Coordinates of C-alpha atoms in Angstrom, one line a residue:
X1 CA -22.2 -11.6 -3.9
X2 CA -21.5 -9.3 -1.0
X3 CA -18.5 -8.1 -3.0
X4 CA -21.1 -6.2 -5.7
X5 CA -23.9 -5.3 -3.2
X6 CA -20.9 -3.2 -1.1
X7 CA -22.1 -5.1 2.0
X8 CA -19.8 -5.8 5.0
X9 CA -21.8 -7.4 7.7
X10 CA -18.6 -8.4 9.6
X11 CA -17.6 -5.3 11.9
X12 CA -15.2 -5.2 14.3
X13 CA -15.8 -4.7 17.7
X14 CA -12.9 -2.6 18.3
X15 CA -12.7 0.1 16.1
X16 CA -14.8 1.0 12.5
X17 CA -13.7 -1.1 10.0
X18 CA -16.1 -4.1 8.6
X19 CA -15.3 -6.6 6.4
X20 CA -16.9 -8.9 3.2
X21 CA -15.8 -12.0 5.1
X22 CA -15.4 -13.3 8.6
X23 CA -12.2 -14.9 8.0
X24 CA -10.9 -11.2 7.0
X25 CA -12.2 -9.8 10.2
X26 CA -10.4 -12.7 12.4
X27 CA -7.3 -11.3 10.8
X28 CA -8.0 -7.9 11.4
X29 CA -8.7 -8.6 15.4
X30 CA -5.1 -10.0 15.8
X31 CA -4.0 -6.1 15.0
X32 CA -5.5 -4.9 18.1
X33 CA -4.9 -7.7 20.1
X34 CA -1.0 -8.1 19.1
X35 CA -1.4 -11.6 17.3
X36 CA 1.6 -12.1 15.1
X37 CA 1.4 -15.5 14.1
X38 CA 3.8 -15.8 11.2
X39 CA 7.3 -15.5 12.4
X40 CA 10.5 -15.3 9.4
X41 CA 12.7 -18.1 10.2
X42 CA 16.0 -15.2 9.2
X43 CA 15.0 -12.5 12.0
X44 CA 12.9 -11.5 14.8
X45 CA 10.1 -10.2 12.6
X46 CA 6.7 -11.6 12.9
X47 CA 3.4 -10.7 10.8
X48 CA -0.2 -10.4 11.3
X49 CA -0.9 -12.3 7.9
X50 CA 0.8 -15.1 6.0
X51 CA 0.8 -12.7 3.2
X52 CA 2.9 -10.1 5.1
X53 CA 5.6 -12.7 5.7
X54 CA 6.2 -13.6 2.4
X55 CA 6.7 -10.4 1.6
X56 CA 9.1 -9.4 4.1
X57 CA 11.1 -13.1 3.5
X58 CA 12.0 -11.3 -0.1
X59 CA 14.3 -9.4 1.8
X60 CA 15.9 -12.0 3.0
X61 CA 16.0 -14.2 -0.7
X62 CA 16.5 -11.2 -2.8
X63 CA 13.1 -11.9 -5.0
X64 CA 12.1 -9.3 -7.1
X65 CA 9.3 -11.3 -8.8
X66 CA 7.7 -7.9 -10.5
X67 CA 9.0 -7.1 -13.5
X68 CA 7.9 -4.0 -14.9
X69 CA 7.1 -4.4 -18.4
X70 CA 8.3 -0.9 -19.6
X71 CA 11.9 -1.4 -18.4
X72 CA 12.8 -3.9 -16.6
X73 CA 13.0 -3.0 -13.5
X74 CA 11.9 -5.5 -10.7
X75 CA 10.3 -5.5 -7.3
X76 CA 9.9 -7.3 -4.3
X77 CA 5.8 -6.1 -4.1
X78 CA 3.7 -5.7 -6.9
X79 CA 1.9 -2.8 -5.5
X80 CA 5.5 -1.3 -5.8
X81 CA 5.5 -2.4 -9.8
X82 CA 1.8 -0.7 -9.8
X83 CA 3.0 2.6 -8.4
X84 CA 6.0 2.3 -10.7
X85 CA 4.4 1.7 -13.8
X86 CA 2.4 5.2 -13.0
X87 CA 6.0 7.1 -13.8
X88 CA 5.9 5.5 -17.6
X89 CA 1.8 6.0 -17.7
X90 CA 2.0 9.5 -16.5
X91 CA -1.3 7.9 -14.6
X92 CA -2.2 10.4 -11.2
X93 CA -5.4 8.6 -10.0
X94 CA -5.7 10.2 -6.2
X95 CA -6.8 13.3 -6.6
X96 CA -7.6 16.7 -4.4
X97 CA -11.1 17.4 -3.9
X98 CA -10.2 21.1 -3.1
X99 CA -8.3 21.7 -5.9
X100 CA -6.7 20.4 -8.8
X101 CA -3.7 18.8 -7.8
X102 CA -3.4 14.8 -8.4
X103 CA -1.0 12.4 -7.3
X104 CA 0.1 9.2 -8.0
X105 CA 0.5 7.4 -5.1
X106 CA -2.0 7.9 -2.3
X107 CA 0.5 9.0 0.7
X108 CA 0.9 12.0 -1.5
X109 CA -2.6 13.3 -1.7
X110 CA -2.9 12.2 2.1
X111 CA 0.2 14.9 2.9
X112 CA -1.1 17.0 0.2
X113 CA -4.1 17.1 2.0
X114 CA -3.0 18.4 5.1
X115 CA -2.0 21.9 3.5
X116 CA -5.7 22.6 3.2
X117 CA -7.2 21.2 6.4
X118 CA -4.3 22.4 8.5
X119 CA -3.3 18.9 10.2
X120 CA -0.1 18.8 11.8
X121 CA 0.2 14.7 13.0
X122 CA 3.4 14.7 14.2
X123 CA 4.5 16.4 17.8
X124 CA 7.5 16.8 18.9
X125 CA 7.9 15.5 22.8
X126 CA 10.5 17.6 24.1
X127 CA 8.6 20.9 23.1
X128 CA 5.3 22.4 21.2
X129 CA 6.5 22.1 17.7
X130 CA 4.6 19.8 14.9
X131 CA 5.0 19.3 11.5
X132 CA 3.0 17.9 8.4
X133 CA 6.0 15.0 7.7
X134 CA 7.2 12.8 10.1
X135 CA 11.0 13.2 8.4
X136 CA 10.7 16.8 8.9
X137 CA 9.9 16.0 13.0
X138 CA 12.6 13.5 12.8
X139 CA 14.9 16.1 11.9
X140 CA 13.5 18.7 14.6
X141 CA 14.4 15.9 17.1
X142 CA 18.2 16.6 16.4
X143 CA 17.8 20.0 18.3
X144 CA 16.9 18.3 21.2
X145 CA 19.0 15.7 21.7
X146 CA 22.0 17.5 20.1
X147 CA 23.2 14.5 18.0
X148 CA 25.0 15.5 14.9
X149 CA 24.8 12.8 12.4
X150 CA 27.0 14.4 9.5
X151 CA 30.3 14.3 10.1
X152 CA 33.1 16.1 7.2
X153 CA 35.7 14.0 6.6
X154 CA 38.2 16.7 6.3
X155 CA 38.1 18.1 9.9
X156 CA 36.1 17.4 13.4
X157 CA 32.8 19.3 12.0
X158 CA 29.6 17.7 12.1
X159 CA 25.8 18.8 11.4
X160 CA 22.6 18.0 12.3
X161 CA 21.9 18.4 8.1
X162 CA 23.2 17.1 5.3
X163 CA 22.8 20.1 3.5
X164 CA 24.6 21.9 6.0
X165 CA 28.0 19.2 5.9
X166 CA 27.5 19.9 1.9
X167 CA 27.6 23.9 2.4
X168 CA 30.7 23.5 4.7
X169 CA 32.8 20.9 2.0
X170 CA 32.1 23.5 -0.5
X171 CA 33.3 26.2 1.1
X172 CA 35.5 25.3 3.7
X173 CA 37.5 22.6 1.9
X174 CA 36.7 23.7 -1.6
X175 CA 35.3 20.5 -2.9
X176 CA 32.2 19.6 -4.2
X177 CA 31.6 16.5 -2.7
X178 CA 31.0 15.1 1.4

């Protein structure tokens, strides 16, 4: 019943979230106190929920139990089918409340989001920088520690961009590809 009323009398102690069910919130209390009770028997990974290892074991076995009905294709989660089946749909249910951009998977509007409000969640260490996507601070990173993970096949050159190693192929060696 609580389900349909919206309560969630269950609230955790540690941080905001509340929960239908008290067997929901004992799961959620082994995130903060670093429970990880299901272990995979292939690796070292271990889960917070049953659930979360056999997912991860599909890895491991190859199962792509999903099947998208449109074409075929197959997943290992079926909230990766869901999300999928929004590229036939054309379906863009998260949308901006300060203007009229909609997305179809949640992350999106969440990054989307930060254009308006000004967030920057990821800092660099070394320096003052921040950025809106942690691949852009990734990238950033290379500055710092001077790695240079593109190499050209064609002569000692390396870059800290892809893009960059493509530029050089192309006009350097005259080819068009790395």
């Amino acid at each position: 019943m609580r389900t349909h009323t919206g309560e969630h009398p269950f609230s955790c102690v540690h941080c905001s979230a509340s929960f239908v069910m008290k067997s929901h919130l004992s799961k959620h209390k082994r995130t903060h106190v670093g429970e990880r009770p299901y272990s995979c028997a292939n690796c070292d990974a271990s889960f917070v929920m049953k659930s979360h290892l056999v997912e991860h074991t599909r890895i491991h076995t190859g199962e792509r139990p999903f099947i998208c009905v449109h074409c075929n294709a197959s997943f290992m989660q079926k909230n990766h089918l869901v999300r999928h089946i929004r590229t036939h749909t054309g379906e863009r249910p998260y949308s901006c409340v300060h203007c009229n951009a909609s997305f179809s998977m949640k992350g999106c509007l969440v990054e989307h989001m930060r254009a308006h409000t000004g967030e920057r969640p990821f800092s660099c260490v070394h320096c003052s920088a921040s950025f809106l996507r942690k691949s852009h601070l990734a990238k950033h990173i290379l500055v710092h520690t001077g790695e240079r993970p593109f190499s050209c096949s064609h002569c000692n050159a390396s870059f800290t961009l892809k893009h960059h190693l493509t530029h050089h192929i192309y006009s350097c060696h005259d080819k068009k590809d790395p």
